[in-house]
Tab-separated table of C-alpha atoms and ligand atoms in Angstrom:
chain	number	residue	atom	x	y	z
A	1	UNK	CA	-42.800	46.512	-131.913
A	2	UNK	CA	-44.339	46.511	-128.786
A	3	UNK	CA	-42.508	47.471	-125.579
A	4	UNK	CA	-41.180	44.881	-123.544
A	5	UNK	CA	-43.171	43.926	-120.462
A	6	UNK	CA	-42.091	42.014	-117.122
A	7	UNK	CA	-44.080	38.630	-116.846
A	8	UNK	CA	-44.819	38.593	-113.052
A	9	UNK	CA	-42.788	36.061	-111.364
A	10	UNK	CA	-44.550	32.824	-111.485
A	11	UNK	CA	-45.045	30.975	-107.974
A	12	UNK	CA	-43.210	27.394	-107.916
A	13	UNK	CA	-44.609	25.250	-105.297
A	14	UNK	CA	-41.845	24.942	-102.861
A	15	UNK	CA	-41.107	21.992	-101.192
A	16	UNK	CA	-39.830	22.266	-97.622
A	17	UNK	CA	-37.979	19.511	-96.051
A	18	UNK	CA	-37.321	19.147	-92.759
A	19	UNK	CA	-33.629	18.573	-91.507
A	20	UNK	CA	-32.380	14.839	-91.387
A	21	UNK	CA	-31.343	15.018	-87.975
A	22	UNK	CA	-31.838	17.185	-84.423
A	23	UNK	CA	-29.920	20.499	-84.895
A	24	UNK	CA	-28.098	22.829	-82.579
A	25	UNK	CA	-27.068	26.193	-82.703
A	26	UNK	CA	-23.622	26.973	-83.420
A	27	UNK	CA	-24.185	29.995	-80.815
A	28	UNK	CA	-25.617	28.181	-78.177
A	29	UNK	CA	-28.848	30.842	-78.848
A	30	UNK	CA	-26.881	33.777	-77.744
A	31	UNK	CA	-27.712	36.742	-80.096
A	32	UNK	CA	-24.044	37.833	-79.978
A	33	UNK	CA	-20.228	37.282	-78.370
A	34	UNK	CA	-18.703	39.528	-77.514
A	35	UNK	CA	-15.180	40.400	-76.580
A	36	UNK	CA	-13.672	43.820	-75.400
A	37	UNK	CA	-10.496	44.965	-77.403
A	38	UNK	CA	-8.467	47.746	-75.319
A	39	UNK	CA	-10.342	50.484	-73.104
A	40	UNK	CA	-12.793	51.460	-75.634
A	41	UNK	CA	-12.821	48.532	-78.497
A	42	UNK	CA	-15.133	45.411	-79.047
A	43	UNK	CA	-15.233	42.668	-81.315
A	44	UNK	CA	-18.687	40.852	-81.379
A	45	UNK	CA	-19.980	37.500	-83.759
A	46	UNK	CA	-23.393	38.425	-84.131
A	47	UNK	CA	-24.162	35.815	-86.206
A	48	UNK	CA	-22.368	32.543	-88.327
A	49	UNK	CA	-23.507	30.377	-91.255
A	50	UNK	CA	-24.260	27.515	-90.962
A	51	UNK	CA	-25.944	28.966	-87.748
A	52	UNK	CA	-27.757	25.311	-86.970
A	53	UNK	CA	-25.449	22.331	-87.434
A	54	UNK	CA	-26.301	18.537	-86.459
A	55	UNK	CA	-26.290	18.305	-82.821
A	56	UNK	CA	-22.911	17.117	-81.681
A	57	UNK	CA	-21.103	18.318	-84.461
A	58	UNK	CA	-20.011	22.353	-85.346
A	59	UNK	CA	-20.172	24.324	-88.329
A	60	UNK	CA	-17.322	22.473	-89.783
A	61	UNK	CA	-19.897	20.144	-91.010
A	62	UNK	CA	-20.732	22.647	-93.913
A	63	UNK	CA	-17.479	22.298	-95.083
A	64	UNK	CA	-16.952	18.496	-95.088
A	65	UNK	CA	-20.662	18.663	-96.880
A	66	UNK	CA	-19.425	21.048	-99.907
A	67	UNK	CA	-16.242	19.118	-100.048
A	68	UNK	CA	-18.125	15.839	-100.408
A	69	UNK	CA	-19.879	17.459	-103.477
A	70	UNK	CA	-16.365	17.278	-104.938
A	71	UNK	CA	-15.028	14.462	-103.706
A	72	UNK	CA	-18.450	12.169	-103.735
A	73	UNK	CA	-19.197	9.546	-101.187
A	74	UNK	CA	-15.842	7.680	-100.995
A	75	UNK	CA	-14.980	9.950	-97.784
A	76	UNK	CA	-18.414	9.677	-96.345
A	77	UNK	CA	-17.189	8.502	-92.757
A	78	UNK	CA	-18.431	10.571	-90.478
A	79	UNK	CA	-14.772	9.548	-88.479
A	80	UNK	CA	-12.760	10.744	-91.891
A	81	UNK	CA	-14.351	14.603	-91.206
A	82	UNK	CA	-11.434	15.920	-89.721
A	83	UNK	CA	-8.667	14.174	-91.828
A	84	UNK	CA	-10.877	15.730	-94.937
A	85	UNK	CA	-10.638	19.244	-93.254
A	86	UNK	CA	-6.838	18.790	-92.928
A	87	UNK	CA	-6.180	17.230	-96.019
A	88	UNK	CA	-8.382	20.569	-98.138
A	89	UNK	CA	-6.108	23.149	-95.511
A	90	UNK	CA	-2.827	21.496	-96.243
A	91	UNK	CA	-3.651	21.150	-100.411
A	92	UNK	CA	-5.243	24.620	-100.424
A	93	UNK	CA	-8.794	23.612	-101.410
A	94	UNK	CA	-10.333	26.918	-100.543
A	95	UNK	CA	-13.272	27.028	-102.016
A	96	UNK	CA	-15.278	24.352	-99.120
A	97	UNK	CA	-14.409	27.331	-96.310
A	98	UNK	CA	-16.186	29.734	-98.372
A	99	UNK	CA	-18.791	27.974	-97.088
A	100	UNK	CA	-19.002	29.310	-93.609
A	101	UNK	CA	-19.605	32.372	-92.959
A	102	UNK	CA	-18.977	35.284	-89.891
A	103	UNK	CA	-20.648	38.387	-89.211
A	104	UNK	CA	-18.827	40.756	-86.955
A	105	UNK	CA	-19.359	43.656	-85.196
A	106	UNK	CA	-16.384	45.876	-84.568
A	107	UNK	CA	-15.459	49.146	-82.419
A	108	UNK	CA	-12.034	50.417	-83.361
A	109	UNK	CA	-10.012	53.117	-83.938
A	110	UNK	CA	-9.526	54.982	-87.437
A	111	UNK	CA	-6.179	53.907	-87.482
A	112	UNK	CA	-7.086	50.506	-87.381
A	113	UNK	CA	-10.258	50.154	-89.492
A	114	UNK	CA	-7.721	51.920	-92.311
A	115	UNK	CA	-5.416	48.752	-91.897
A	116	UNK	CA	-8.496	45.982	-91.764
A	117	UNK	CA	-10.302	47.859	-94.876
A	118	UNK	CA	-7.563	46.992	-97.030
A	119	UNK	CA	-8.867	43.202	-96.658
A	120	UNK	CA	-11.590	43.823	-99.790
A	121	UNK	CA	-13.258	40.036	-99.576
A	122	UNK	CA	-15.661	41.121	-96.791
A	123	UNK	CA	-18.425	43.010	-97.067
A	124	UNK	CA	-18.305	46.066	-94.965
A	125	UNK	CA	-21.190	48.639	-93.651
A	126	UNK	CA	-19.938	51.211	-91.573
A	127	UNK	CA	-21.239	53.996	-89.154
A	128	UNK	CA	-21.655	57.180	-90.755
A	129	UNK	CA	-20.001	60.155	-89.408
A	130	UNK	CA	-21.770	62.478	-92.057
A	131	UNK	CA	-25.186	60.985	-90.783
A	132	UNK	CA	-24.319	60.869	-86.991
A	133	UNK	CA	-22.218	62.661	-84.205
A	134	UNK	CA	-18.697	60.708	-83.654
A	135	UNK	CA	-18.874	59.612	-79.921
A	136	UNK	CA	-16.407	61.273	-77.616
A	137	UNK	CA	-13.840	57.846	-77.779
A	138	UNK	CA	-10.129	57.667	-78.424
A	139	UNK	CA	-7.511	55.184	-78.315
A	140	UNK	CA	-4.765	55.590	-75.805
A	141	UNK	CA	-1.878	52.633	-75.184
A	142	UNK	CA	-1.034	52.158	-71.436
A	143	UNK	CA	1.881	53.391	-70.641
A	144	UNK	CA	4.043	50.312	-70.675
A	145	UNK	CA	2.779	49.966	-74.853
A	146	UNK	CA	4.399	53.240	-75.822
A	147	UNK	CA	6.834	51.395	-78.254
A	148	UNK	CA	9.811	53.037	-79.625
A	149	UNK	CA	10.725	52.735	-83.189
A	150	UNK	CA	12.171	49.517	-84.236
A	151	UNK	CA	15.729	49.582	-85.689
A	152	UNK	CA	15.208	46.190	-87.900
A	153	UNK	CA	11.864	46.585	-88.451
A	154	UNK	CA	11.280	50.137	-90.072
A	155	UNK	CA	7.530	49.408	-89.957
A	156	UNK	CA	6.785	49.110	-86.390
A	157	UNK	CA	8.079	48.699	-82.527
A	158	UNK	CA	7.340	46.082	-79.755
A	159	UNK	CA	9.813	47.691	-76.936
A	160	UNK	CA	8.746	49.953	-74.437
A	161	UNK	CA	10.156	53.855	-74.897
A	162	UNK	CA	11.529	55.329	-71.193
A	163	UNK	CA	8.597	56.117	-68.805
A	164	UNK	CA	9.555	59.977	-69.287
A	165	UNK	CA	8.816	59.943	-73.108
A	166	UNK	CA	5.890	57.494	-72.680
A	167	UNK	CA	4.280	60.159	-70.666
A	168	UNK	CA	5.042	63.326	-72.567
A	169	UNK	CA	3.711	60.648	-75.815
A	170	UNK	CA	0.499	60.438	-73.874
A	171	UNK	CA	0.221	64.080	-72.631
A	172	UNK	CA	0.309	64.436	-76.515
A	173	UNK	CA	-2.794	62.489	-76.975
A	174	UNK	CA	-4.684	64.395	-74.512
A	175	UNK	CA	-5.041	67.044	-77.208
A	176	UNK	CA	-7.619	64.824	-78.467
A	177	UNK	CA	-10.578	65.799	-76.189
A	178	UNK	CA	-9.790	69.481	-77.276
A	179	UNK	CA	-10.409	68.718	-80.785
A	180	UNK	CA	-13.605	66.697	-79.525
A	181	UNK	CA	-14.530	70.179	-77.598
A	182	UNK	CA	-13.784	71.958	-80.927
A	183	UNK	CA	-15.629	69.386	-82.808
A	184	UNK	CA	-18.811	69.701	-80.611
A	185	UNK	CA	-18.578	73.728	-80.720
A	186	UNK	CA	-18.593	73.819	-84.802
A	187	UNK	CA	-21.529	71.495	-84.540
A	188	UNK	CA	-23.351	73.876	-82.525
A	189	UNK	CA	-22.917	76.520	-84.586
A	190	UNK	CA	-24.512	74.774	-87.610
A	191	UNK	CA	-21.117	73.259	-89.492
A	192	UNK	CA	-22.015	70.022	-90.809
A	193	UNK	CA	-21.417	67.030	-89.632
A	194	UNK	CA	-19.061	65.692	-93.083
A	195	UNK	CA	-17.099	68.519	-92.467
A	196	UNK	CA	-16.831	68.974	-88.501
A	197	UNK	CA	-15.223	65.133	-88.503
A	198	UNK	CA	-12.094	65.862	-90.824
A	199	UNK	CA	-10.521	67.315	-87.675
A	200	UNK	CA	-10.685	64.314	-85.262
A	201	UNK	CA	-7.422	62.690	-84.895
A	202	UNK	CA	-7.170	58.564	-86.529
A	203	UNK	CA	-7.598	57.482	-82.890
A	204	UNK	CA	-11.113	58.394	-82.776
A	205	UNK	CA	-13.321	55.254	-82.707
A	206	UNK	CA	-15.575	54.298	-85.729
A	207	UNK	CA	-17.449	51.122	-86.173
A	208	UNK	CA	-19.129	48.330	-88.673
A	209	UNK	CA	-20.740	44.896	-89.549
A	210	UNK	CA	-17.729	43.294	-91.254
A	211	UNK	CA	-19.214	39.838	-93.083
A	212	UNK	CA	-16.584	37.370	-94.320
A	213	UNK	CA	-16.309	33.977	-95.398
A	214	UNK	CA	-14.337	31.447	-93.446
A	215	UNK	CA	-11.399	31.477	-95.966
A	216	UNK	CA	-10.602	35.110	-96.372
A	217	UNK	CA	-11.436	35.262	-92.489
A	218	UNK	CA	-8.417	32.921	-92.111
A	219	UNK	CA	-6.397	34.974	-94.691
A	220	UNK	CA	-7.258	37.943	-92.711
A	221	UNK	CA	-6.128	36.458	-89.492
A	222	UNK	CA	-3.107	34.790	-90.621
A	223	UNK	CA	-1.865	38.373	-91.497
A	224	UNK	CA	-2.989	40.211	-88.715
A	225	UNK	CA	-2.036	37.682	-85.967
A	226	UNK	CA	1.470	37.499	-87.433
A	227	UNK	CA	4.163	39.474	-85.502
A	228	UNK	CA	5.022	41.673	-88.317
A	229	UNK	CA	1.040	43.343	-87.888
A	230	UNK	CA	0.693	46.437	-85.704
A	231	UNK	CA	0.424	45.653	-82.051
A	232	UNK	CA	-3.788	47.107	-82.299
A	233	UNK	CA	-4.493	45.254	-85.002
A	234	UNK	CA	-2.942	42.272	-83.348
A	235	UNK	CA	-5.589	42.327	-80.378
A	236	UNK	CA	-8.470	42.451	-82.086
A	237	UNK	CA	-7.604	39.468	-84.718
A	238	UNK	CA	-6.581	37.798	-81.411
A	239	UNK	CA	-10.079	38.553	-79.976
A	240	UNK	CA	-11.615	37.288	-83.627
A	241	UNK	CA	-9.392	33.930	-83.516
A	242	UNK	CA	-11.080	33.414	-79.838
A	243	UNK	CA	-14.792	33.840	-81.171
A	244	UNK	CA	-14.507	31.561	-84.701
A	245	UNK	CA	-12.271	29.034	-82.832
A	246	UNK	CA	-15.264	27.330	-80.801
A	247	UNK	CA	-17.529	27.542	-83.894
A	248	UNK	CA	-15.099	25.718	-86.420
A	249	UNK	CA	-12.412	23.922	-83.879
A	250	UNK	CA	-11.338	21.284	-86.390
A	251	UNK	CA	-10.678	24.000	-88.695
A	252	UNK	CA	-8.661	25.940	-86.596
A	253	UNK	CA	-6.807	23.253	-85.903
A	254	UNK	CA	-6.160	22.791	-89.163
A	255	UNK	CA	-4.949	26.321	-89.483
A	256	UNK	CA	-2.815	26.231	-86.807
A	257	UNK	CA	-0.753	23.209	-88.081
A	258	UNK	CA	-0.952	24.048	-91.414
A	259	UNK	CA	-0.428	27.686	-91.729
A	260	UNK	CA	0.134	29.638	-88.484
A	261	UNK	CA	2.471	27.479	-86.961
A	262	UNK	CA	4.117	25.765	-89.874
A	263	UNK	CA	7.679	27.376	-91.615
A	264	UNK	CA	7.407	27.691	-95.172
A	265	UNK	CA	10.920	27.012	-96.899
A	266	UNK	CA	12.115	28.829	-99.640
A	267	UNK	CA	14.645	26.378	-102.750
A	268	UNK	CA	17.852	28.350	-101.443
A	269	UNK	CA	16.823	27.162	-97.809
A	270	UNK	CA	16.047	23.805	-98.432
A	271	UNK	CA	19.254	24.124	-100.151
A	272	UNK	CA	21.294	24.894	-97.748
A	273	UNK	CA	18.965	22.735	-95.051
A	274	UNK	CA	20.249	19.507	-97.410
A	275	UNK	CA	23.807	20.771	-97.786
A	276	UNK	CA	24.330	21.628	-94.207
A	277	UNK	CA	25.915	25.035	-96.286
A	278	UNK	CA	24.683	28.708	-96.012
A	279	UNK	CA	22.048	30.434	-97.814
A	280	UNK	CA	23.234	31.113	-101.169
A	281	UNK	CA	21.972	34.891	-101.231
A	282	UNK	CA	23.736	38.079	-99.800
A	283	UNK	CA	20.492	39.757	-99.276
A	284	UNK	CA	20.842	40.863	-95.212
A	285	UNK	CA	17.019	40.605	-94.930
A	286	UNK	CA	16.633	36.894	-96.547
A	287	UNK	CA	19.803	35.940	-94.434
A	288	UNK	CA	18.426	37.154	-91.255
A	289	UNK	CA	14.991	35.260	-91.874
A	290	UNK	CA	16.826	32.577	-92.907
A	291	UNK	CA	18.774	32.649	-89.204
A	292	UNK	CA	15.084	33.433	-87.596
A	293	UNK	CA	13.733	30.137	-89.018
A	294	UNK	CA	16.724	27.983	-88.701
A	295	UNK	CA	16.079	29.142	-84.681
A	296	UNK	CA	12.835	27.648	-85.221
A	297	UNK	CA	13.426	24.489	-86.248
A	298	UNK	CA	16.273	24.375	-83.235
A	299	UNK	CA	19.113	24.059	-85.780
B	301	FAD	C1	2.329	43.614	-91.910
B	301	FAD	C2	1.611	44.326	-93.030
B	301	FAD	C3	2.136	45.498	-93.561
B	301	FAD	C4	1.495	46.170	-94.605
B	301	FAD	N1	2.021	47.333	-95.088
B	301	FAD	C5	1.374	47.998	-96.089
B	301	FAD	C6	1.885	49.230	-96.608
B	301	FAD	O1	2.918	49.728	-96.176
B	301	FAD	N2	1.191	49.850	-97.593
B	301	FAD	C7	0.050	49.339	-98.128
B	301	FAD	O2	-0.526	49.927	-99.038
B	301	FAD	N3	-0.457	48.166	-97.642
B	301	FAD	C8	0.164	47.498	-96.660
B	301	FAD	N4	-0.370	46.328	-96.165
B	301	FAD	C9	-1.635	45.817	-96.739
B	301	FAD	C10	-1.348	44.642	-97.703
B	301	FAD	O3	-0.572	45.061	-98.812
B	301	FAD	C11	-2.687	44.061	-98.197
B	301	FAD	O4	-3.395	45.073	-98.885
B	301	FAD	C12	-3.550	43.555	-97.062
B	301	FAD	O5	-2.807	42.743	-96.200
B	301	FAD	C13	-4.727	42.760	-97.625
B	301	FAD	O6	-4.202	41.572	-98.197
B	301	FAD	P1	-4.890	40.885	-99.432
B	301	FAD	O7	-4.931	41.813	-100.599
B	301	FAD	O8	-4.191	39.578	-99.653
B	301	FAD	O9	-6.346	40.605	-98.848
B	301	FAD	P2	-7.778	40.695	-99.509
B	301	FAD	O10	-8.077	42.061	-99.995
B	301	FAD	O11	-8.716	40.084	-98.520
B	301	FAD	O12	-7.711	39.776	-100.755
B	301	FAD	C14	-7.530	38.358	-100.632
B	301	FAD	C15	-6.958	37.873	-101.944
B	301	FAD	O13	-7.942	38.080	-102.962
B	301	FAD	C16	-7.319	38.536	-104.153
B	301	FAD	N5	-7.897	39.852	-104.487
B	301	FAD	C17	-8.808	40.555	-103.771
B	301	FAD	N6	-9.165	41.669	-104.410
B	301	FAD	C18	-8.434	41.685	-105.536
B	301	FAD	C19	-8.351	42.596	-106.638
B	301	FAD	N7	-9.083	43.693	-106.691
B	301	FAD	N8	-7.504	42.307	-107.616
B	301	FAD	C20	-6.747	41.204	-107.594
B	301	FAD	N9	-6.787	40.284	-106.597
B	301	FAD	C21	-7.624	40.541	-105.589
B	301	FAD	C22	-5.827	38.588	-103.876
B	301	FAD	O14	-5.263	37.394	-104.315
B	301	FAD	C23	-5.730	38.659	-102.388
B	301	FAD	O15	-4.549	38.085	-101.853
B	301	FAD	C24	0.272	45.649	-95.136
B	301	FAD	C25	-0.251	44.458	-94.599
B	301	FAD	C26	0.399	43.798	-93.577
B	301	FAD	C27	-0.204	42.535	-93.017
């Protein structure tokens, strides 16, 4: 038998078309926006697909155009765009936001990166420590964001410890430039890079591209903007909301009615909603969401 041999790739003619109608950039030709996140922190879109969208429209047009795949020309109005985007957000047709797409790049602290990694949909490159010197750049809360420990909430804190702890919390942190010092030394006396790092505290600053689609973007932010996320993370998937928001607004709109600001009823709510009665469950936690949302809807 003779061994198998690759056939060079033949060359199809390729026929270019032009597109149908002027275009704009959905970043108004900026190579990248950028917004600051704490003292030492960014957030930046460096780029978006679709990156050039009809002019006058945004890059919500790439999802009315995969939907319209589905659904064929019946919803062809160019006025029914919007109503489409809601209607695929409020029946959970993902698959048309899959169809935009962000690329980020992030400066942030261990401690946060750890939280954000755990999203796996994006695709992630990030700065090597082995290959490069970590900068000399830590996270420290202002004063008034030393939170004490929650008593309902055994995973995190939103009010402010006294000024006296605050402080001696902080003095705490200053430790961190000695390590740095230490870190520096051990590289100057030949210890490698992988290992000089594993002493830095998780409020040393790393950095990556972080690519996602539009879906798991949203998925992403709708648990990372939610009040039950850590404070750090919080601020950043604030700053992200801010950048997407201008480049898919009918989206986001969407997402805001649909999912961030809507309550999501469980059957022994809308039980008790209908029977004007109480939850039917003695669990403390379900009873005191229960309350929480009942505030919300101003019963
Ligand atoms: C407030 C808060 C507290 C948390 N506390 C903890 C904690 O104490 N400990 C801890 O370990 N984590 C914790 N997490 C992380 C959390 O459990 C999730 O790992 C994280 O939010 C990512 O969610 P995800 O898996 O839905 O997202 P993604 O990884 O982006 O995945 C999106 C969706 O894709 C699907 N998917 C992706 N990859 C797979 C796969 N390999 N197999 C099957 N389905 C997949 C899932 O349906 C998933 O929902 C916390 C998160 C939040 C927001």
């Amino acid at each position: 038998m003779s061994p198998m041999t690759a056939e060079p790739a033949s060359n199809p003619p390729i026929e270019r078309r032009p597109f149908e109608s002027e275009t704009e950039d959905v970043m108004q030709g900026a190579a990248r926006w950028e917004v600051k996140v704490h003292e030492h922190g960014l957030i930046a879109l460096v780029d978006a697909m679709p990156r050039l969208v009809p002019r006058g429209q945004s890059a919500d047009a790439a999802i009315v155009q995969a939907a319209r795949v589905s659904y064929g020309q019946g919803t062809k109005q160019v006025n029914e765009d919007r109503g489409l985007i809601r209607y695929l957000m409020r029946h959970r047709h993902t698959t048309p936001f899959e169809m935009v797409e962000f690329k980020f790049h992030v400066v942030m602290p261990i401690f946060v990166a750890r939280q954000w990694i755990r999203h796996r949909t994006a695709n992630v490159n990030e700065y090597s420590a082995r290959y490069s010197v970590v900068p000399d750049r830590f996270y420290t809360p202002t004063i008034e964001n030393v939170r004490a420990q929650s008593a309902v909430n055994r995973q995190g804190g939103e009010q402010p410890v006294d000024v006296g702890t605050a402080q001696q919390f902080l003095d705490y942190l200053q430790r961190c430039q000695d390590q740095y010092e230490q870190y520096q030394q051990l590289l100057d006396k030949g210890v490698s890079r992988e290992l000089a790092r594993i002493g830095l505290p998780v409020n040393v600053y790393t950095e990556w591209y972080w690519k996602c689609d539009l879906h798991n973007t949203l998925h992403f932010l709708s648990l990372r903007m939610d009040e039950h996320a850590q404070r750090e993370i919080r601020d950043y998937a604030a700053a992200m909301y801010a950048l997407i928001r201008p480049i898919v607004p009918i989206t986001c709109e969407a997402f805001e009615d649909y999912r961030l600001s809507a309550v999501t009823l469980s059957r022994l709510e809308l039980e008790a909603l209908r029977t004007g009665g109480t939850l039917a469950s003695t669990n403390k936690r379900e009873q005191a969401e229960w309350e929480a949302k009942r505030a919300r809807l101003g019963l």
